[in-house]
Amino acid sequence: MSSAAHERRGWRSLVVVAISAVTAFSLAACTPVPTATKATIASPNVTLENTGAEVDQVTVALPGSLSNLYPGVEDGILNYNVISTVQEGLVGRDASGKMVGALATSWTTPDATTYVFELRKDAKFQNGDPVTAEDVAFSIKEAADATASPGTYYYLQNMASVAVTGPEEVTVKTKHADAGFLVNMSIAGAIAVTQKKFWEAAKGKVGTSQTLIMGTGPYKVTEFVPDSHVTLERVDTWWGGVPKVKKIVFEFIPDQNTRLAAVQKGNVDIALNVPITQLKQWQSIPDSRIEAVNDLSYVGMIFDQKVKPFDDVNVRKAISYSIDRNAIVQNLLRGLGQPATAIMTPQSLEPTYSAEAAQKLLATLPQYDFDMTKAKAALQASSVPNGFTVELTYPNTGPQIGLAAQAIAESLKTIGITVKVSEVPIEQWLATIGDGKHGLGFMWYFSTTGDPSEINSYLVGPDNPNNFTDPAAEQIINTSSAQTDPKTRIDDLMQLEKLSADNAVNAPMWWGQSVTYFSNKIGIDAYSPYTFVSMWGPQLFAAKVK
C-alpha cells in the first residue's frame, strides 16, 4: 500500500464499500443521510445577516501544508478542503449528505452494476472550453490508474469500465454490485474532472506549482507555493453562477501558536481545526464565532501485527483496557466528542436507526472498558509479561491526540509498558501508519460519506493498516456491500465490528467534532460535516451581526 493511500485514509475517508445501503436500482432517487449536529460554542446569540455585498478576499488558515493539489496524488482532508471548490465530480453532496448532481444532471442504474450519467450541457472548464464526455471519461480512467493516481485508484478497483455512450453521456460499469459505488464519482470520493488536453500537455504531472489544476468549479487556482499558500480566484464559467467572494487565500500555518496570532491580528477569516487546548483564547477573539460540528470522525489505536509484540492479542487487549475513554472526552476534549464503543459512528447508522437506537446497538458489541486490573492480567498472559518499550507518534495538527497519548502512556506505565510519545509533522506521522515498523499508532479518520462501512471496512478489511488478516472480514464486507436492505447491511457490518473487537484489531477511543473559527464578517450557508468537502466557495457571504 502506498504512502499516498495511507495519507488518504488517515485523514479523510472513502473506501470502496461506502454510502448508506439502499436498493441498488434506486440510488439516484433516495440516499439515507446522517443527522449533522452543530453547535456554536463561542457566541451562541450571534445572528448574521447576509448583506449581499461582494467580498474582495477571504483568508483561510489551514493547520497543515500541501505539496500537491491533485487529490489523486495527495488526498489528505486538507487537499479536499482546498480543491472541492475548484474541481467537481459527476455527483456531489448537499449539506445533509444527500447525493446531488454536479457535472451530471441525472443518473440512472439500469442494473445493479451499471451507472449512466447525463452530463450538463452548460459545463465549462475554467479556461472557457466546454466540458466533453470524453474529458469526463478520461478523468475517471486516470483516477482509477494506480500510477497516475495512487491516492484514488483504490476506490475504483470495483470499476470494470467507463465509456462515452452519447454526446453528453458517460456509462460506468462495476465488477459486482456495490451499494456505495456512487459516492466514488464525487469530488469527495475519487473523481476530480479535468480537461484531457490540459492533463496530456502536463504529461499527468498536475497539481504542482508549475502546472496547477484545471477544473470546472467557480474558483481557479492562480498560485500555489508548497508549504506556504494557495490562491484561488473566481471565474465566470461555472454553471452554478458567479460567487460573491472574489478571492480565497489558503495560508498553511501548522504551528498552532502562529495560527492563533494570525487570527488575533485580524489576518484570518476562517480557521479550520481550532486546537481544543487553546479554545479559551480563540473564544476571546472579538467579533467572531467558533462552531463545533459532528464531523463523522473516528479516533482509535491501531496495532501493526507485523511488529512484535503486537501480533499477540493479549498485548492488544492490555492496551485496550488501559484507555480511559470517558476521562479523555470529558477532561481532554472538553466534551467535544463522545467515547467510541465501535468504529462506526452512531450518526452513520441514521436514518436506519434513531440516534438513541444506534447508540444502544453499538454498545452491544464487546467492549474494553477502562480496567487496569484486566489490563495487567492480559499483559501477564502475553508473550511479554514483564512489559516493553514502544514509540507512539501523533501529528502536530492534532494536539488533542497528543494529550490522549500522554494519558494512555501514564496508564500503561503502571503495568510495565513504557510509551515514548512524540509529536511529528503530519506527513511524517502519516508515513508511519501500517509501515511494518511502528507497532502502536493512532488512526484519525474523517469520513466524507457518513457511511457505516467506510471506516471499519478499511481498518479491518483487505490492506488494513493493522496488517490483520482474516478471510471472514473480506467476506463480510463483500456481503454487506451487495445488501439492498439497510438493516441487513448494518447487521453484517456489526459482524465486522465484532470480529475486530474479539481480536482487539483496533481500540476505538472517541467519535469527534470539528471546531472551526469564523470572523463574523463572513457567513456560510448550511454549515455541516460535508461543507468543506463539497462546493463551499459559493456558500460564503458578506455578513454583519443583526
Coordinates of C-alpha atoms in Angstrom, one line a residue:
M1 CA 0.0 0.0 0.0
S2 CA 1.4 3.4 -1.0
S3 CA 2.1 6.2 1.5
A4 CA -0.4 8.3 -0.5
A5 CA -3.1 5.7 0.2
H6 CA -2.2 5.9 3.9
E7 CA -2.5 9.6 3.8
R8 CA -5.9 9.4 2.2
R9 CA -7.3 7.1 4.8
G10 CA -5.5 8.6 7.8
W11 CA -7.1 12.0 7.3
R12 CA -10.3 11.7 5.4
S13 CA -12.3 8.9 4.1
L14 CA -13.9 6.8 1.4
V15 CA -13.3 3.2 1.0
V16 CA -14.6 1.2 -2.0
V17 CA -17.6 0.0 0.1
A18 CA -19.4 3.2 1.1
I19 CA -22.6 5.1 1.3
S20 CA -25.7 4.0 3.1
A21 CA -27.4 0.9 1.7
V22 CA -30.4 1.3 -0.4
T23 CA -31.7 -0.7 -3.3
A24 CA -29.0 -0.7 -6.0
F25 CA -31.6 0.3 -8.5
S26 CA -32.8 3.4 -6.6
L27 CA -29.5 5.1 -5.7
A28 CA -30.4 8.0 -7.9
A29 CA -33.7 8.6 -6.2
C30 CA -33.0 8.3 -2.5
T31 CA -29.9 8.1 -0.3
P32 CA -30.2 7.9 3.5
V33 CA -28.2 10.6 5.2
P34 CA -26.9 11.1 8.7
T35 CA -28.1 13.8 11.0
A36 CA -25.5 16.5 11.5
T37 CA -25.1 18.1 14.9
K38 CA -23.8 21.7 15.0
A39 CA -23.2 23.9 18.0
T40 CA -21.9 27.5 18.2
I41 CA -19.7 27.3 21.3
A42 CA -18.4 30.9 21.4
S43 CA -21.1 33.4 20.6
P44 CA -24.4 31.4 20.9
N45 CA -26.6 34.5 20.5
V46 CA -24.9 35.8 17.3
T47 CA -27.3 36.1 14.3
L48 CA -25.8 37.0 11.0
E49 CA -27.4 38.9 8.1
N50 CA -26.3 38.4 4.5
T51 CA -25.5 41.9 3.2
G52 CA -25.4 40.8 -0.4
A53 CA -22.1 42.6 -0.9
E54 CA -19.1 41.3 -2.7
V55 CA -16.1 40.3 -0.7
D56 CA -12.6 41.0 -2.1
Q57 CA -10.8 38.2 -0.2
V58 CA -11.4 35.5 2.4
T59 CA -8.3 34.1 4.1
V60 CA -8.5 30.6 5.4
A61 CA -5.9 29.3 7.8
L62 CA -5.1 25.6 7.4
P63 CA -3.4 23.6 10.2
G64 CA -1.1 21.8 7.8
S65 CA 0.7 22.1 4.5
L66 CA 0.2 20.7 1.0
S67 CA 2.8 19.6 -1.5
N68 CA 0.4 18.7 -4.4
L69 CA -3.1 19.9 -5.2
Y70 CA -4.3 16.9 -7.2
P71 CA -6.3 14.5 -4.8
G72 CA -5.1 11.6 -6.8
V73 CA -1.5 12.2 -5.7
E74 CA -2.1 13.8 -2.3
D75 CA -5.5 13.5 -0.8
G76 CA -5.5 14.3 2.8
I77 CA -8.5 16.1 4.2
L78 CA -6.8 19.5 3.7
N79 CA -6.4 18.7 0.0
Y80 CA -10.1 18.2 -0.3
N81 CA -10.9 21.3 1.7
V82 CA -8.9 23.3 -0.9
I83 CA -9.8 21.5 -4.2
S84 CA -13.5 20.8 -3.6
T85 CA -14.4 24.3 -4.7
V86 CA -12.1 24.2 -7.7
Q87 CA -12.9 20.8 -9.2
E88 CA -16.1 18.7 -9.4
G89 CA -17.1 15.1 -9.8
L90 CA -20.2 13.7 -11.5
V91 CA -22.2 13.9 -8.3
G92 CA -21.8 15.8 -5.0
R93 CA -23.2 16.1 -1.5
D94 CA -25.6 18.7 -0.1
A95 CA -25.4 20.0 3.5
S96 CA -27.3 17.0 4.8
G97 CA -25.1 14.5 3.0
K98 CA -27.7 13.7 0.3
M99 CA -26.3 12.8 -3.2
V100 CA -27.0 15.6 -5.7
G101 CA -25.9 16.3 -9.3
A102 CA -22.7 18.1 -10.0
L103 CA -21.3 17.7 -13.6
A104 CA -24.1 15.1 -14.1
T105 CA -27.6 16.5 -14.1
S106 CA -29.0 13.0 -13.5
W107 CA -28.0 9.3 -13.4
T108 CA -29.8 6.0 -13.8
T109 CA -28.9 2.5 -12.8
P110 CA -30.5 0.1 -15.3
D111 CA -29.0 -2.8 -13.4
A112 CA -27.0 -3.3 -10.3
T113 CA -23.6 -2.9 -12.0
T114 CA -24.3 0.0 -14.4
Y115 CA -24.4 3.7 -13.9
V116 CA -25.4 6.0 -16.8
F117 CA -24.6 9.7 -16.2
E118 CA -26.3 12.5 -18.2
L119 CA -23.8 15.4 -18.3
R120 CA -24.6 19.1 -18.1
K121 CA -24.6 20.9 -21.5
D122 CA -23.5 24.2 -19.9
A123 CA -20.5 22.9 -18.0
K124 CA -17.2 24.6 -18.9
F125 CA -13.6 24.4 -17.7
Q126 CA -12.0 27.5 -16.1
N127 CA -10.3 28.4 -19.5
G128 CA -13.8 28.7 -21.1
D129 CA -13.7 25.4 -23.0
P130 CA -16.8 23.2 -22.8
V131 CA -16.6 20.0 -20.8
T132 CA -17.0 17.0 -23.1
A133 CA -18.0 13.4 -22.3
E134 CA -14.5 12.4 -23.5
D135 CA -12.9 14.7 -20.8
V136 CA -15.1 13.1 -18.1
A137 CA -14.4 9.5 -19.2
F138 CA -10.6 10.4 -19.4
S139 CA -10.7 11.8 -15.9
I140 CA -12.3 8.7 -14.5
K141 CA -9.8 6.5 -16.2
E142 CA -6.9 8.5 -14.8
A143 CA -8.4 8.4 -11.3
A144 CA -8.5 4.6 -11.5
D145 CA -4.9 4.3 -12.6
A146 CA -2.6 3.3 -9.8
T147 CA 0.4 5.1 -11.4
A148 CA -1.3 8.3 -12.3
S149 CA -3.5 8.5 -9.1
P150 CA -2.0 6.4 -6.3
G151 CA -4.3 8.2 -3.8
T152 CA -7.7 7.4 -5.5
Y153 CA -7.3 4.3 -7.6
Y154 CA -8.2 2.1 -4.6
Y155 CA -11.7 3.5 -4.6
L156 CA -12.3 2.5 -8.1
Q157 CA -11.0 -1.1 -8.0
N158 CA -14.5 -2.3 -8.4
M159 CA -14.9 -0.4 -11.7
A160 CA -15.0 -2.6 -14.7
S161 CA -15.2 0.0 -17.5
V162 CA -16.0 3.6 -18.4
A163 CA -17.2 4.7 -21.8
V164 CA -18.7 7.6 -23.7
T165 CA -22.1 6.4 -24.7
G166 CA -23.6 9.6 -26.0
P167 CA -22.8 13.3 -26.8
E168 CA -23.4 14.1 -23.1
E169 CA -23.5 10.7 -21.6
V170 CA -20.9 8.5 -19.8
T171 CA -21.6 5.0 -18.6
V172 CA -19.6 3.3 -15.8
K173 CA -19.8 -0.4 -15.1
T174 CA -18.7 -2.2 -11.9
K175 CA -17.4 -5.7 -11.5
H176 CA -20.1 -6.5 -8.9
A177 CA -22.9 -4.8 -7.1
D178 CA -21.7 -2.2 -4.6
A179 CA -24.2 -0.2 -2.5
G180 CA -21.5 2.5 -2.1
F181 CA -20.1 3.0 -5.5
L182 CA -21.9 6.1 -6.5
V183 CA -20.1 8.3 -4.0
N184 CA -16.8 7.4 -5.6
M185 CA -18.0 9.5 -8.5
S186 CA -17.9 12.7 -6.4
I187 CA -15.1 15.1 -5.6
A188 CA -15.3 13.8 -2.0
G189 CA -14.6 10.4 -3.5
A190 CA -12.2 9.7 -6.4
I191 CA -13.3 12.0 -9.3
A192 CA -11.8 15.4 -10.0
V193 CA -12.8 16.1 -13.6
T194 CA -10.1 17.8 -15.6
Q195 CA -9.5 18.6 -19.2
K196 CA -7.8 15.9 -21.2
K197 CA -5.7 18.2 -23.3
F198 CA -4.5 20.1 -20.1
W199 CA -3.5 16.8 -18.5
E200 CA -1.7 15.5 -21.5
A201 CA 0.2 18.8 -22.0
A202 CA 1.4 18.4 -18.4
K203 CA 2.1 14.7 -19.0
G204 CA -0.1 14.0 -16.0
K205 CA 2.2 16.0 -13.6
V206 CA -0.7 18.2 -12.4
G207 CA -1.3 19.9 -9.1
T208 CA 2.2 21.3 -8.9
S209 CA 3.3 24.9 -8.6
Q210 CA 4.2 24.8 -12.2
T211 CA 1.1 23.2 -13.7
L212 CA -1.5 23.9 -11.1
I213 CA -5.0 22.4 -11.7
M214 CA -7.7 22.7 -14.4
G215 CA -11.3 22.2 -13.1
T216 CA -14.9 23.2 -13.7
G217 CA -15.7 24.9 -10.4
P218 CA -16.3 28.6 -9.6
Y219 CA -12.7 29.2 -8.5
K220 CA -9.4 28.5 -10.3
V221 CA -6.0 28.1 -8.7
T222 CA -3.8 31.1 -9.7
E223 CA -0.9 30.5 -7.4
F224 CA 0.4 27.6 -5.4
V225 CA 3.5 27.8 -3.2
P226 CA 4.0 24.4 -1.5
D227 CA 4.3 24.7 2.3
S228 CA 3.2 28.3 2.1
H229 CA -0.2 29.1 0.4
V230 CA -2.7 28.6 -2.3
T231 CA -4.6 31.4 -4.1
L232 CA -8.0 30.9 -5.7
E233 CA -9.7 33.5 -7.9
R234 CA -13.3 33.3 -9.0
V235 CA -14.3 32.7 -12.6
D236 CA -17.5 33.4 -14.6
T237 CA -17.5 30.0 -16.3
W238 CA -19.2 27.9 -13.6
W239 CA -22.6 26.5 -14.5
G240 CA -23.8 27.5 -11.0
G241 CA -23.1 31.2 -11.3
V242 CA -20.6 33.7 -10.0
P243 CA -19.8 33.6 -6.3
K244 CA -19.7 36.7 -4.1
V245 CA -16.1 36.2 -2.8
K246 CA -13.6 37.3 -5.4
K247 CA -10.5 35.6 -4.0
I248 CA -9.9 32.8 -1.4
V249 CA -6.3 32.5 0.0
F250 CA -5.3 29.5 2.0
E251 CA -2.4 30.1 4.4
F252 CA -0.6 27.0 5.6
I253 CA 0.1 27.6 9.3
P254 CA 0.9 24.3 11.0
D255 CA 2.1 25.9 14.3
Q256 CA -1.0 26.5 16.5
N257 CA 0.5 29.5 18.2
T258 CA 1.4 31.2 14.9
R259 CA -2.1 30.4 13.7
L260 CA -3.7 31.9 16.8
A261 CA -1.6 35.0 16.5
A262 CA -2.6 35.5 12.8
V263 CA -6.2 35.3 13.8
Q264 CA -5.8 37.7 16.7
K265 CA -4.2 40.2 14.4
G266 CA -7.3 40.0 12.1
N267 CA -5.4 38.4 9.2
V268 CA -7.7 35.3 9.0
D269 CA -11.4 35.0 8.3
I270 CA -11.8 31.2 8.7
A271 CA -9.5 28.8 10.6
L272 CA -10.0 25.0 10.4
N273 CA -9.3 22.6 13.3
V274 CA -9.2 25.0 16.2
P275 CA -7.0 23.4 18.9
I276 CA -9.1 22.4 21.9
T277 CA -6.1 23.2 24.1
Q278 CA -6.4 26.9 23.0
L279 CA -10.2 27.1 23.0
K280 CA -10.4 29.9 25.6
Q281 CA -8.0 32.1 23.7
W282 CA -9.9 31.6 20.4
Q283 CA -13.3 32.2 22.1
S284 CA -12.0 35.5 23.5
I285 CA -11.3 36.9 19.9
P286 CA -13.9 39.7 19.4
D287 CA -16.4 39.8 16.6
S288 CA -16.1 36.1 15.8
R289 CA -17.7 32.8 16.5
I290 CA -16.4 29.2 16.9
E291 CA -18.6 26.4 15.8
A292 CA -18.4 22.7 16.6
V293 CA -20.0 20.2 14.3
N294 CA -20.1 16.4 14.3
D295 CA -17.5 15.6 11.7
L296 CA -18.2 11.8 11.5
S297 CA -14.6 11.3 12.5
Y298 CA -13.1 8.4 14.4
V299 CA -10.0 8.2 16.6
G300 CA -8.6 5.0 17.9
M301 CA -5.5 3.0 18.4
I302 CA -4.1 0.7 15.7
F303 CA -1.8 -2.2 16.3
D304 CA 0.5 -3.3 13.4
Q305 CA 0.6 -7.1 13.7
K306 CA 3.7 -7.3 11.6
V307 CA 5.6 -5.7 14.6
K308 CA 6.1 -7.8 17.7
P309 CA 4.7 -7.9 20.3
F310 CA 1.6 -6.5 18.7
D311 CA 1.0 -9.8 17.0
D312 CA -0.1 -11.0 20.4
V313 CA -3.8 -10.4 21.1
N314 CA -3.2 -10.2 24.8
V315 CA -0.9 -7.3 24.3
R316 CA -3.5 -5.6 22.2
K317 CA -6.1 -6.3 24.9
A318 CA -3.9 -4.9 27.7
I319 CA -3.6 -1.6 25.9
S320 CA -7.3 -1.5 25.0
Y321 CA -8.2 -1.9 28.7
S322 CA -5.8 0.9 29.6
I323 CA -7.7 3.6 27.7
D324 CA -9.9 5.8 29.9
R325 CA -12.2 7.0 27.1
N326 CA -14.6 8.9 29.4
A327 CA -11.9 10.8 31.1
I328 CA -10.3 11.7 27.7
V329 CA -13.5 13.0 26.2
Q330 CA -14.6 15.0 29.3
N331 CA -11.3 16.3 30.6
L332 CA -9.1 16.5 27.5
L333 CA -11.6 17.1 24.7
R334 CA -13.8 19.2 27.0
G335 CA -16.9 17.3 25.9
L336 CA -16.3 18.0 22.2
G337 CA -16.6 14.3 21.3
Q338 CA -18.1 11.1 22.5
P339 CA -16.5 7.9 23.8
A340 CA -16.5 5.4 21.0
T341 CA -18.0 1.9 21.5
A342 CA -17.3 0.9 17.9
I343 CA -15.6 2.1 14.8
M344 CA -18.9 3.0 13.2
T345 CA -20.4 6.3 14.4
P346 CA -24.0 6.4 15.6
Q347 CA -24.7 9.1 13.0
S348 CA -23.6 6.7 10.3
L349 CA -26.5 4.4 11.2
E350 CA -29.1 7.0 10.7
P351 CA -31.8 7.2 9.4
T352 CA -32.0 3.4 9.6
Y353 CA -31.8 3.8 13.3
S354 CA -32.6 6.7 15.6
A355 CA -29.7 8.3 17.4
E356 CA -30.7 6.6 20.6
A357 CA -31.2 3.2 19.0
A358 CA -27.9 3.4 17.2
Q359 CA -26.1 4.2 20.5
K360 CA -27.7 1.1 22.1
L361 CA -26.9 -1.1 19.1
L362 CA -23.2 -0.2 19.0
A363 CA -23.0 -0.6 22.8
T364 CA -23.9 -4.3 22.4
L365 CA -20.5 -5.0 20.9
P366 CA -17.7 -6.4 23.0
Q367 CA -16.1 -3.6 25.0
Y368 CA -12.8 -2.9 26.6
D369 CA -13.9 -0.6 29.4
F370 CA -11.1 1.1 31.3
D371 CA -9.9 -1.5 33.8
M372 CA -6.3 -1.6 34.8
T373 CA -6.7 -4.9 36.7
K374 CA -7.8 -6.5 33.4
A375 CA -5.1 -4.7 31.6
K376 CA -2.4 -6.1 33.9
A377 CA -3.9 -9.6 33.7
A378 CA -3.9 -9.5 29.9
L379 CA -0.3 -8.4 29.8
Q380 CA 0.7 -11.2 32.2
A381 CA -0.9 -13.7 29.9
S382 CA 1.0 -12.3 26.9
S383 CA 4.4 -13.1 25.4
V384 CA 5.9 -10.1 27.2
P385 CA 4.6 -10.3 30.8
N386 CA 7.4 -8.0 32.1
G387 CA 6.4 -5.3 29.6
F388 CA 8.3 -3.5 26.8
T389 CA 9.1 -0.1 25.4
V390 CA 7.3 1.4 22.3
E391 CA 7.3 4.6 20.4
L392 CA 4.0 6.4 19.8
T393 CA 3.8 9.4 17.5
Y394 CA 1.0 11.8 16.9
P395 CA 0.5 14.6 14.2
N396 CA 1.4 18.2 15.0
T397 CA -2.1 19.1 13.7
G398 CA -3.8 17.1 16.5
P399 CA -2.8 18.4 19.9
Q400 CA -5.8 16.7 21.5
I401 CA -4.4 13.4 20.3
G402 CA -1.1 14.2 21.9
L403 CA -2.9 14.8 25.3
A404 CA -4.6 11.5 24.9
A405 CA -1.3 9.8 24.1
Q406 CA 0.3 11.2 27.3
A407 CA -2.7 10.0 29.4
I408 CA -2.5 6.5 27.9
A409 CA 1.2 6.4 28.4
E410 CA 0.7 7.1 32.1
S411 CA -1.7 4.3 32.4
L412 CA 0.5 1.8 30.6
K413 CA 3.5 2.7 32.8
T414 CA 1.7 1.2 35.8
I415 CA 1.7 -2.3 34.1
G416 CA 5.2 -2.2 32.7
I417 CA 4.7 -0.8 29.2
T418 CA 6.9 2.3 28.6
V419 CA 5.5 4.6 25.8
K420 CA 7.7 7.2 24.3
V421 CA 5.3 9.9 23.0
S422 CA 6.5 12.3 20.3
E423 CA 4.9 14.9 18.1
V424 CA 5.8 14.9 14.4
P425 CA 4.8 16.7 11.3
I426 CA 1.6 15.2 9.9
E427 CA 3.4 14.0 6.7
Q428 CA 5.8 12.1 8.9
W429 CA 3.0 10.7 11.1
L430 CA 1.0 9.5 8.1
A431 CA 4.0 7.6 6.7
T432 CA 4.2 5.6 9.9
I433 CA 0.6 4.1 9.6
G434 CA 0.9 0.4 8.8
D435 CA 4.5 0.8 7.8
G436 CA 5.6 -2.5 9.4
K437 CA 7.9 -0.7 11.8
H438 CA 5.7 1.3 14.2
G439 CA 3.6 -1.3 16.2
L440 CA 1.5 1.2 18.1
G441 CA -0.2 4.2 16.4
F442 CA -3.3 6.3 16.1
M443 CA -5.9 6.3 13.5
W444 CA -7.5 9.7 12.9
Y445 CA -10.1 9.3 10.2
F446 CA -12.5 11.9 8.8
S447 CA -15.5 10.4 7.0
T448 CA -16.7 12.3 3.9
T449 CA -19.5 9.9 3.2
G450 CA -21.0 9.3 6.6
D451 CA -21.5 5.7 5.5
P452 CA -21.3 2.9 8.2
S453 CA -18.9 0.8 6.2
E454 CA -16.5 3.5 5.3
I455 CA -14.1 3.3 8.2
N456 CA -14.4 -0.2 9.5
S457 CA -14.0 -1.8 6.1
Y458 CA -10.7 0.0 5.8
L459 CA -9.5 -0.8 9.4
V460 CA -10.5 -4.5 9.3
G461 CA -10.7 -5.4 5.6
P462 CA -8.0 -6.1 3.0
D463 CA -4.9 -4.0 3.1
N464 CA -5.8 -2.6 6.5
P465 CA -3.1 -0.7 8.4
N466 CA -3.1 -3.2 11.2
N467 CA -1.8 -5.9 8.9
F468 CA -4.6 -8.1 10.2
T469 CA -5.6 -11.0 8.0
D470 CA -8.9 -12.9 8.2
P471 CA -10.8 -14.1 5.1
A472 CA -14.0 -13.7 7.1
A473 CA -13.6 -9.9 7.2
E474 CA -13.4 -9.7 3.4
Q475 CA -16.4 -12.0 3.1
I476 CA -18.5 -9.8 5.4
I477 CA -17.5 -6.6 3.5
N478 CA -18.4 -8.2 0.2
T479 CA -21.7 -9.5 1.5
S480 CA -22.7 -6.2 3.1
S481 CA -21.9 -4.2 0.0
A482 CA -24.4 -6.1 -2.0
Q483 CA -27.2 -5.9 0.5
T484 CA -30.3 -3.9 -0.5
D485 CA -31.9 -3.7 2.9
P486 CA -30.2 -1.1 5.2
K487 CA -30.8 -3.0 8.4
T488 CA -29.5 -6.3 7.0
R489 CA -26.4 -4.4 5.8
I490 CA -25.8 -2.9 9.2
D491 CA -26.3 -6.4 10.7
D492 CA -23.4 -7.5 8.5
L493 CA -21.3 -4.6 9.5
M494 CA -21.9 -5.3 13.2
Q495 CA -20.4 -8.7 12.5
L496 CA -17.3 -6.9 11.1
E497 CA -17.2 -4.8 14.3
K498 CA -17.4 -7.9 16.5
L499 CA -14.6 -9.6 14.6
S500 CA -12.5 -6.5 15.2
A501 CA -13.4 -6.4 18.9
D502 CA -12.9 -10.1 19.6
N503 CA -9.4 -9.9 18.1
A504 CA -8.6 -6.4 19.5
V505 CA -7.7 -5.4 16.0
N506 CA -8.5 -1.8 16.8
A507 CA -9.1 0.1 20.0
P508 CA -11.9 2.7 19.4
M509 CA -11.4 5.8 21.5
W510 CA -13.7 8.6 20.5
W511 CA -16.0 10.0 17.8
G512 CA -15.1 13.6 17.2
Q513 CA -16.2 17.0 16.3
S514 CA -14.5 19.7 14.2
V515 CA -14.1 23.1 15.7
T516 CA -13.9 26.0 13.2
Y517 CA -13.3 29.7 13.7
F518 CA -15.3 32.2 11.7
S519 CA -15.0 36.0 11.6
N520 CA -18.5 37.5 11.9
K521 CA -17.8 39.4 8.8
I522 CA -18.1 36.2 6.8
G523 CA -21.1 33.9 6.8
I524 CA -21.5 30.4 5.3
D525 CA -24.7 28.7 4.3
A526 CA -25.7 25.4 5.9
Y527 CA -22.5 24.6 7.7
S528 CA -22.3 20.8 8.2
P529 CA -19.8 17.9 8.2
Y530 CA -20.0 17.9 4.4
T531 CA -19.5 21.7 3.8
F532 CA -15.7 21.8 3.3
V533 CA -15.6 18.6 1.1
S534 CA -18.3 20.0 -1.3
M535 CA -18.8 23.1 -3.3
W536 CA -18.4 25.6 -0.4
G537 CA -16.9 28.7 -2.1
P538 CA -20.3 30.0 -3.4
Q539 CA -21.8 29.5 0.1
L540 CA -19.7 32.2 1.6
F541 CA -21.2 35.7 2.0
A542 CA -20.5 39.1 3.4
A543 CA -22.2 39.3 6.8
K544 CA -23.0 41.6 9.6
V545 CA -24.3 40.9 13.1
K546 CA -28.0 41.7 13.5

